[in-house]
Coordinates of C-alpha atoms and ligand atoms in Angstrom, one line a residue:
X61 CA 298.3 45.3 -94.8
X62 CA 301.9 44.9 -93.5
X63 CA 302.8 47.3 -90.7
X64 CA 306.1 48.8 -90.6
X65 CA 307.5 47.5 -87.2
X66 CA 309.1 50.5 -85.5
X67 CA 311.9 49.8 -83.1
X68 CA 310.2 50.6 -79.8
X69 CA 306.7 49.5 -80.5
X70 CA 305.8 47.9 -77.2
X71 CA 306.4 49.0 -73.6
X72 CA 306.1 45.3 -72.2
X73 CA 305.8 43.0 -75.1
X74 CA 305.5 39.8 -72.8
X75 CA 302.4 41.3 -71.2
X76 CA 300.9 43.1 -74.3
X77 CA 301.3 40.1 -76.6
X78 CA 300.4 37.4 -74.1
X79 CA 298.9 34.2 -75.5
X80 CA 295.1 34.5 -74.7
X81 CA 294.9 31.2 -72.9
X82 CA 297.7 32.2 -70.6
X83 CA 296.1 35.6 -70.1
X84 CA 292.8 33.9 -69.1
X85 CA 294.6 31.6 -66.6
X86 CA 296.2 34.7 -65.1
X87 CA 292.8 36.4 -64.9
X88 CA 291.2 33.4 -63.2
X89 CA 294.2 33.2 -60.6
X90 CA 293.7 37.0 -59.9
X91 CA 289.9 36.7 -59.8
X92 CA 290.0 34.0 -57.2
X93 CA 292.3 36.2 -55.1
X94 CA 290.2 39.2 -55.7
X95 CA 286.9 37.4 -54.3
X96 CA 288.8 36.2 -51.3
X97 CA 290.2 39.6 -50.6
X98 CA 286.8 41.2 -51.0
X99 CA 285.2 38.6 -48.8
X100 CA 287.8 39.1 -45.9
X101 CA 288.6 42.8 -46.2
X102 CA 285.3 44.6 -47.4
X103 CA 282.2 44.1 -45.2
X104 CA 280.0 45.4 -48.0
X105 CA 281.1 42.7 -50.4
X106 CA 281.0 40.0 -47.7
X107 CA 277.4 40.9 -47.1
X108 CA 276.6 40.9 -50.8
X109 CA 278.2 37.4 -51.1
X110 CA 276.4 36.1 -48.1
X111 CA 273.1 37.3 -49.4
X112 CA 273.5 35.2 -52.5
X113 CA 275.4 32.3 -50.8
X114 CA 278.7 32.6 -52.5
X115 CA 282.1 31.7 -50.9
X116 CA 285.5 32.6 -52.3
X117 CA 286.2 28.9 -53.0
X118 CA 283.1 28.8 -55.4
X119 CA 285.1 30.6 -58.1
X120 CA 286.4 27.8 -60.3
X121 CA 286.3 29.5 -63.7
X122 CA 286.0 32.8 -65.4
X123 CA 282.4 32.0 -66.3
X124 CA 281.7 32.1 -62.6
X125 CA 282.1 35.9 -62.7
X126 CA 278.6 36.1 -64.2
X127 CA 277.1 34.8 -60.8
X128 CA 278.8 37.6 -58.8
X129 CA 277.1 40.8 -57.8
X130 CA 277.5 44.1 -59.7
X131 CA 278.8 47.3 -58.0
X132 CA 277.4 50.7 -59.0
X133 CA 278.1 54.4 -58.3
X134 CA 275.2 54.3 -55.8
X135 CA 277.2 51.6 -53.9
X136 CA 280.1 54.0 -53.7
X137 CA 277.9 56.7 -52.7
X138 CA 276.2 54.7 -49.9
X139 CA 279.7 53.9 -48.6
X140 CA 281.0 57.5 -48.8
X141 CA 283.8 58.3 -48.5
X142 CA 286.0 55.3 -47.6
X143 CA 283.6 52.5 -46.9
X144 CA 284.6 50.2 -49.9
X145 CA 288.4 50.6 -49.4
X146 CA 289.9 47.3 -48.9
X147 CA 293.1 48.7 -47.2
X148 CA 293.4 51.0 -44.1
X149 CA 294.1 54.5 -44.8
X150 CA 297.7 54.0 -43.6
X151 CA 298.3 52.1 -46.9
X152 CA 296.4 54.5 -49.1
X153 CA 298.8 57.0 -50.7
X154 CA 296.4 58.8 -53.0
X155 CA 292.8 60.0 -53.2
X156 CA 291.0 61.2 -56.2
X157 CA 287.3 61.8 -56.8
X158 CA 284.8 62.3 -59.6
X159 CA 281.3 63.7 -59.8
X160 CA 278.7 61.8 -57.9
X161 CA 275.0 62.0 -58.9
X162 CA 274.3 64.6 -56.3
X163 CA 276.5 66.9 -54.1
X164 CA 278.9 64.3 -52.9
X165 CA 281.7 63.0 -55.1
X166 CA 282.8 59.4 -55.8
X167 CA 285.9 58.9 -53.8
X168 CA 288.7 56.5 -54.9
X169 CA 291.8 55.5 -53.1
X170 CA 295.2 54.0 -54.3
X171 CA 297.8 51.9 -52.5
X172 CA 301.5 52.5 -53.4
X173 CA 301.3 49.4 -55.6
X174 CA 298.1 50.6 -57.4
X175 CA 300.0 53.9 -58.2
X176 CA 302.9 51.7 -59.7
X177 CA 300.5 49.7 -61.8
X178 CA 298.6 52.7 -63.0
X179 CA 301.8 54.5 -63.9
X180 CA 302.9 51.4 -65.7
X181 CA 299.8 50.9 -67.8
X182 CA 299.7 54.7 -68.7
X183 CA 303.3 54.3 -69.8
X184 CA 302.4 51.3 -71.9
X185 CA 299.3 53.2 -73.3
X186 CA 301.5 56.1 -74.2
X187 CA 303.8 53.8 -76.2
X188 CA 300.8 52.7 -78.1
X189 CA 300.4 56.2 -79.1
X190 CA 304.1 56.5 -80.2
X191 CA 305.6 58.0 -77.1
X192 CA 309.0 57.0 -75.8
X193 CA 311.6 58.3 -73.4
X194 CA 312.6 61.1 -75.9
X195 CA 309.1 62.5 -76.0
X196 CA 308.2 65.9 -74.5
X197 CA 304.7 65.4 -73.0
X198 CA 302.5 68.3 -72.3
X199 CA 299.9 67.3 -69.9
X200 CA 297.0 69.7 -70.3
X201 CA 294.5 67.5 -68.4
X202 CA 293.4 69.1 -65.1
X203 CA 295.6 68.2 -62.2
X204 CA 293.7 67.6 -58.9
X205 CA 291.0 65.3 -57.9
X206 CA 290.4 64.6 -61.5
X207 CA 292.6 61.6 -62.5
X208 CA 293.5 63.0 -66.0
X209 CA 296.4 65.2 -65.0
X210 CA 298.2 63.1 -62.5
X211 CA 297.4 59.8 -64.4
X212 CA 299.2 60.9 -67.6
X213 CA 301.9 62.6 -65.4
X214 CA 303.1 59.5 -63.6
X215 CA 302.9 57.5 -66.8
X216 CA 305.0 60.0 -68.6
X217 CA 307.6 59.9 -65.8
X218 CA 307.4 56.1 -65.7
X219 CA 308.1 56.1 -69.4
X220 CA 311.1 58.4 -68.8
X221 CA 309.7 61.1 -71.0
X222 CA 310.0 64.8 -70.1
X223 CA 306.7 65.9 -68.7
X224 CA 305.3 69.5 -68.7
X225 CA 302.7 69.5 -66.1
X226 CA 300.6 72.3 -67.6
X227 CA 297.2 71.4 -66.3
X228 CA 294.2 72.9 -68.2
X229 CA 293.5 76.4 -69.2
X230 CA 295.7 79.4 -69.8
X231 CA 295.6 78.7 -73.6
X232 CA 298.1 81.4 -74.8
X233 CA 300.7 80.2 -72.3
X234 CA 300.0 76.5 -73.3
X235 CA 300.8 77.3 -76.9
X236 CA 303.8 79.5 -76.0
X237 CA 305.4 76.7 -74.0
X238 CA 304.3 74.0 -76.5
X239 CA 306.3 76.0 -79.0
X240 CA 309.2 76.9 -77.0
X241 CA 309.6 73.6 -75.1
X242 CA 309.2 71.5 -78.2
X243 CA 306.3 69.4 -76.9
X244 CA 306.0 66.3 -79.1
X245 CA 302.9 64.7 -77.3
X246 CA 299.8 66.6 -76.1
X247 CA 297.4 65.1 -73.6
X248 CA 294.1 66.8 -73.1
X249 CA 290.4 66.4 -73.8
X250 CA 289.6 66.2 -77.6
X251 CA 287.5 69.4 -77.4
X252 CA 290.4 71.3 -75.8
X253 CA 292.7 70.0 -78.5
X254 CA 290.5 71.5 -81.1
X255 CA 290.3 74.7 -79.1
X256 CA 294.1 74.8 -78.8
X257 CA 294.5 74.2 -82.6
X258 CA 292.0 77.2 -83.3
X259 CA 294.0 79.4 -81.0
X260 CA 297.3 78.4 -82.8
X261 CA 295.7 79.5 -85.9
X262 CA 294.4 82.7 -84.4
X263 CA 297.8 83.6 -83.0
X264 CA 299.3 83.3 -86.4
X265 CA 301.7 80.6 -85.3
X266 CA 303.1 78.4 -88.2
X267 CA 302.4 74.6 -87.5
X268 CA 306.0 74.0 -88.5
X269 CA 307.1 75.8 -85.4
X270 CA 305.3 73.2 -83.3
X271 CA 306.8 69.9 -82.8
X272 CA 303.6 67.8 -81.8
X273 CA 303.6 64.4 -83.4
X274 CA 300.5 62.8 -81.3
X275 CA 297.9 63.5 -79.1
X276 CA 296.4 61.2 -76.4
X277 CA 292.7 62.5 -76.0
X278 CA 289.9 61.2 -73.9
X279 CA 287.7 61.8 -70.8
X280 CA 284.9 62.7 -73.1
X281 CA 283.1 61.1 -76.1
X282 CA 284.5 62.2 -79.4
X283 CA 283.7 61.1 -83.0
X284 CA 285.9 60.0 -85.9
X285 CA 284.9 63.5 -87.4
X286 CA 286.6 65.2 -84.5
X287 CA 289.6 62.9 -84.9
X288 CA 289.9 64.0 -88.6
X289 CA 289.6 67.7 -87.6
X290 CA 292.3 67.4 -84.9
X291 CA 294.6 65.4 -87.0
X292 CA 294.4 67.9 -89.8
X293 CA 294.5 71.1 -87.8
X294 CA 297.5 70.0 -85.7
X295 CA 299.1 67.8 -88.1
X296 CA 299.3 64.8 -85.6
X297 CA 298.0 61.4 -85.0
X298 CA 295.1 61.6 -82.5
X299 CA 294.6 58.6 -80.2
X300 CA 291.7 57.8 -78.0
X301 CA 292.5 57.0 -74.3
X302 CA 289.7 55.7 -72.0
X303 CA 289.4 55.3 -68.3
X304 CA 287.4 56.1 -65.2
X305 CA 288.3 56.9 -61.8
X306 CA 286.5 54.1 -60.1
X307 CA 288.5 51.7 -62.1
X308 CA 291.8 53.4 -62.2
X309 CA 291.7 56.6 -64.2
X310 CA 293.1 57.1 -67.7
X311 CA 294.8 54.2 -69.2
X312 CA 292.3 51.5 -68.7
X313 CA 292.3 51.2 -72.5
X314 CA 293.9 53.0 -75.4
X315 CA 294.3 52.8 -79.1
X316 CA 297.4 51.4 -80.7
X317 CA 298.8 52.6 -84.1
X318 CA 296.0 50.8 -85.9
X319 CA 293.5 53.3 -84.5
X320 CA 290.8 50.6 -84.7
X321 CA 289.4 50.0 -81.1
X322 CA 291.0 50.5 -77.8
X323 CA 293.1 47.7 -76.1
X324 CA 291.7 47.0 -72.6
X325 CA 294.6 46.0 -70.3
X326 CA 293.1 42.7 -69.4
X327 CA 295.6 41.4 -67.0
X328 CA 294.3 44.1 -64.6
X329 CA 290.7 44.7 -65.6
X330 CA 288.3 42.0 -66.8
X331 CA 285.7 43.7 -69.1
X332 CA 282.1 42.4 -69.7
X333 CA 279.4 43.8 -71.8
X334 CA 275.9 43.3 -70.4
X335 CA 272.5 44.1 -71.5
X336 CA 271.6 47.2 -69.3
X337 CA 268.0 46.0 -68.9
X338 CA 268.3 42.2 -68.2
X339 CA 271.9 42.6 -66.7
X340 CA 272.8 39.4 -68.7
X341 CA 276.3 39.2 -70.2
X342 CA 276.4 39.7 -74.0
X343 CA 278.7 37.9 -76.3
X344 CA 281.7 39.7 -78.0
X345 CA 280.5 41.9 -80.8
X346 CA 277.3 42.9 -79.3
X347 CA 276.7 46.4 -78.0
X348 CA 275.8 47.0 -74.3
X349 CA 277.0 48.4 -71.0
X350 CA 280.6 48.0 -70.3
X351 CA 281.4 46.4 -66.8
X352 CA 284.8 46.1 -65.2
X353 CA 286.3 43.8 -62.5
X354 CA 289.7 45.2 -61.2
X355 CA 291.7 42.0 -60.4
X356 CA 295.0 43.6 -59.2
X357 CA 293.8 46.7 -57.4
X358 CA 294.5 46.8 -53.7
X359 CA 293.1 50.2 -52.5
X360 CA 289.6 50.2 -53.9
X361 CA 289.0 46.8 -55.8
X362 CA 285.6 46.6 -57.5
X363 CA 283.7 43.7 -58.7
X364 CA 281.6 44.1 -62.0
X365 CA 281.5 47.8 -61.7
X366 CA 278.7 49.2 -64.1
X367 CA 280.3 52.0 -66.1
X368 CA 277.2 53.0 -67.9
X369 CA 279.3 53.5 -70.9
X370 CA 278.0 51.8 -74.2
X371 CA 280.4 50.0 -76.4
X372 CA 281.2 46.6 -77.8
X373 CA 284.2 44.3 -77.5
X374 CA 286.1 42.3 -80.0
X375 CA 288.6 39.5 -79.5
X376 CA 289.8 39.6 -83.1
X377 CA 293.5 39.7 -83.5
X378 CA 294.9 43.2 -83.9
X379 CA 297.5 43.9 -86.5
X380 CA 299.7 45.7 -84.0
X381 CA 300.3 42.2 -82.3
X382 CA 298.8 43.1 -78.9
X383 CA 296.4 40.3 -77.8
X384 CA 294.2 42.3 -75.3
X385 CA 290.6 42.7 -76.3
X386 CA 289.5 45.9 -78.0
X387 CA 286.5 48.1 -77.2
X388 CA 284.9 50.4 -79.8
X389 CA 284.9 54.1 -79.2
X390 CA 282.2 54.8 -76.6
X391 CA 279.0 55.5 -78.3
X392 CA 276.9 56.8 -75.5
X393 CA 275.8 56.2 -71.9
X394 CA 272.9 54.3 -70.3
X395 CA 272.3 57.2 -67.8
X396 CA 271.9 61.0 -68.2
X397 CA 275.5 61.9 -67.3
X398 CA 276.9 64.7 -69.5
X399 CA 280.5 65.4 -69.9
X400 CA 281.0 69.3 -70.1
X401 CA 284.4 70.5 -71.0
X402 CA 285.8 67.3 -69.6
X403 CA 283.8 67.5 -66.4
X404 CA 281.2 64.9 -65.5
X405 CA 277.9 66.5 -64.8
X406 CA 274.7 64.9 -63.7
X407 CA 271.3 66.8 -64.0
X408 CA 270.5 65.6 -60.5
X409 CA 273.3 67.7 -59.2
X410 CA 271.7 70.9 -60.5
X411 CA 268.5 69.8 -58.9
X412 CA 270.2 69.4 -55.5
X413 CA 271.6 72.9 -55.7
X414 CA 268.2 74.4 -56.6
X415 CA 266.6 72.6 -53.8
X416 CA 269.2 73.7 -51.3
X417 CA 268.9 77.4 -52.5
X418 CA 265.1 77.5 -52.4
X419 CA 263.2 80.5 -53.8
X420 CA 263.1 78.7 -57.3
X421 CA 261.2 75.8 -58.4
X422 CA 263.1 72.5 -58.9
X423 CA 261.9 72.7 -62.6
X424 CA 265.0 73.3 -64.7
X425 CA 266.6 72.4 -68.1
X426 CA 270.3 72.2 -69.0
X427 CA 271.0 73.4 -72.4
X428 CA 274.4 72.4 -73.8
X429 CA 275.8 73.9 -77.0
X430 CA 279.1 74.4 -78.5
X431 CA 280.8 77.8 -79.1
X432 CA 283.5 76.9 -81.5
X433 CA 285.1 73.9 -79.9
X434 CA 284.0 74.8 -76.2
X435 CA 281.0 73.4 -74.5
X436 CA 278.6 76.0 -73.0
X437 CA 276.1 75.1 -70.4
X438 CA 273.0 77.2 -69.8
X439 CA 270.6 76.3 -67.0
X440 CA 267.0 77.4 -67.4
X441 CA 265.6 77.8 -63.8
X442 CA 261.9 78.4 -63.2
X443 CA 261.2 81.2 -60.7
X444 CA 258.5 80.5 -58.0
X445 CA 255.4 82.7 -58.1
X446 CA 256.8 84.6 -55.1
X447 CA 260.3 85.4 -56.4
X448 CA 259.0 86.2 -59.9
X449 CA 257.7 89.6 -58.5
X450 CA 261.0 90.3 -56.7
X451 CA 263.0 93.4 -57.8
X452 CA 265.7 93.0 -60.4
X453 CA 268.5 93.5 -57.8
X454 CA 267.2 90.7 -55.8
X455 CA 266.9 88.4 -58.8
X456 CA 270.4 89.3 -59.8
X457 CA 271.7 88.3 -56.3
X458 CA 269.8 85.1 -56.6
X459 CA 271.4 84.4 -60.0
X460 CA 274.8 85.0 -58.7
X461 CA 274.2 82.7 -55.7
X462 CA 273.0 79.8 -57.9
X463 CA 275.8 80.4 -60.4
X464 CA 278.4 80.3 -57.6
X465 CA 276.9 77.2 -56.0
X466 CA 276.6 75.5 -59.4
X467 CA 280.2 76.2 -60.1
X468 CA 281.4 74.7 -56.8
X469 CA 279.2 71.8 -57.0
X470 CA 279.6 70.8 -60.7
X471 CA 283.1 72.1 -61.3
X472 CA 281.9 74.0 -64.4
X473 CA 280.5 77.4 -64.9
X474 CA 276.9 77.9 -66.3
X475 CA 274.9 80.7 -67.5
X476 CA 271.7 80.9 -65.5
X477 CA 268.6 82.0 -67.2
X478 CA 265.4 82.6 -65.1
X479 CA 262.1 81.7 -66.7
X480 CA 258.5 82.5 -65.6
X481 CA 256.6 80.0 -63.5
X482 CA 255.3 77.1 -65.4
X483 CA 257.3 77.7 -68.6
X484 CA 259.5 74.7 -68.5
X485 CA 257.5 71.9 -70.2
X486 CA 256.0 69.4 -67.6
X487 CA 256.1 65.8 -68.7
X488 CA 253.9 62.9 -67.6
X489 CA 256.8 60.5 -67.9
X490 CA 260.5 61.3 -67.7
X491 CA 261.1 64.9 -67.5
X492 CA 263.3 66.3 -70.2
X493 CA 266.1 67.8 -68.3
X494 CA 268.7 67.9 -70.9
X495 CA 268.9 69.5 -74.3
X496 CA 272.2 68.6 -75.8
X497 CA 272.7 70.6 -79.1
X498 CA 276.4 69.7 -79.4
X499 CA 277.1 67.8 -82.6
X500 CA 280.2 65.7 -82.1
Ligands
DLL852 O1 287.7 60.8 -67.4 C1 289.5 59.5 -66.7 C2 290.3 60.0 -68.0 C3 291.1 61.1 -67.9 C4 290.2 59.2 -69.1 C5 291.8 61.5 -69.0 C6 290.8 59.6 -70.3 C7 291.6 60.7 -70.1 P1 286.1 60.2 -64.8 O2 286.3 61.7 -64.6 O3 286.0 59.3 -63.7 O4 287.5 59.6 -65.4 O5 285.2 60.0 -66.0 C8 284.9 58.7 -66.6 O6 284.4 59.6 -68.8 O7 282.8 56.6 -67.6 C9 283.2 57.9 -69.8 O8 281.8 58.1 -69.7 C10 284.0 59.2 -69.9 N1 285.1 58.9 -70.8 C11 286.4 58.7 -70.2 N2 287.4 58.6 -71.4 C12 286.5 58.5 -72.5 C13 286.7 58.3 -73.8 C14 288.2 60.0 -66.6 N3 288.0 58.1 -74.4 C15 283.9 58.8 -67.8 N4 285.6 58.3 -74.7 C16 283.7 57.5 -68.4 C17 284.3 58.5 -74.3 C18 285.2 58.8 -72.1 N5 284.1 58.7 -73.0

């Protein structure tokens, strides 16, 4: 297939189409420096290196990466909030956070240079999705501690596009401004894109009055079926963007016009696929857990960070001409993290709320369904024998307390349904905490 080369196809052709040998040399150089920085600036890593007897000068080739220790969300949690930062706070210009496995979030920090690189790779990613300086970009990811809003915002500005910082929600206004301001690129979660498309239909707005050409969708898993629905309903091209706060935020990887895998920006992030059980690296083409090493980050550089996301990598040439490896769409996770309306939720967070509140048993089940295109979370909570006989008004007050606390800890609202003592099935093995009825 011969692709039509559009005039502005790349943001930084030299970097995006770099010869792979040169790219690997650059990675090795940066990896060596990273290990040295971690050894000297982060006591946690120095300690880890000392435990296994590794010194920075032992890094001689990229294969040596496999001998270095992993980093996990638990490590970030144990060093909450700033313990893994490699720079003093005087050099940290931004802090973001995402859900931790219990009440405390995972905190990440960026130096000025980190923000510059992040903006650069988001701008580059947006060009992959067909954006340029003439684009009018509606950013409908949430702004705040979540990296979606500000990540796409800074990338759009770097690109020179006109950015509309809408943030999430307020659907009718989103649509009115999308139409009136002539937005050409929409950035939000894929499920919100479908919701917007349905709302446009319901409001009786003609698609020809909307100027959208492409969407940059991510932060949650979505299928080819969802892509087809969005592309049809909004009459746009829908691109998958991937990222996670620990590594940077959105823009770690994105699809190009071929929509056949997401290019990972390898001069900043070295990807590996490991077997989540043996923790051994797997060759290209095999499915496993995605692991990243950030080789240029200053504020919070991470070594072999286990994302828990499942995918496979390919080094095969892409028709777009970019040489950076591609990852397949994420097919699942190795842990129990759910993404509900774009927000990461761990069942253990619910457990910690219930334990904190008391009066109920720590037996619970999360039931996730879809109402149209929106995720709905219902939590079944088992009453204790004592509270079971309480008056309705007392139970209603308890329900409100749980609901409010869940909302503030999880960042999403949930319906709370009390059930009688001993109703939630007990398991001899792993408890079934989640019933996910969504069909992606
Ligand atoms: O979700 C960053 C982001 C914002 C990516 C906007 C794309 C667009 P976190 O909140 O830290 O960061 O959540 C990271 O979300 O480990 C995946 O499990 C999931 N995820 C992110 N992008 C995708 C995607 C942002 N395109 C976690 N497909 C990751 C599937 C995704 N899952």
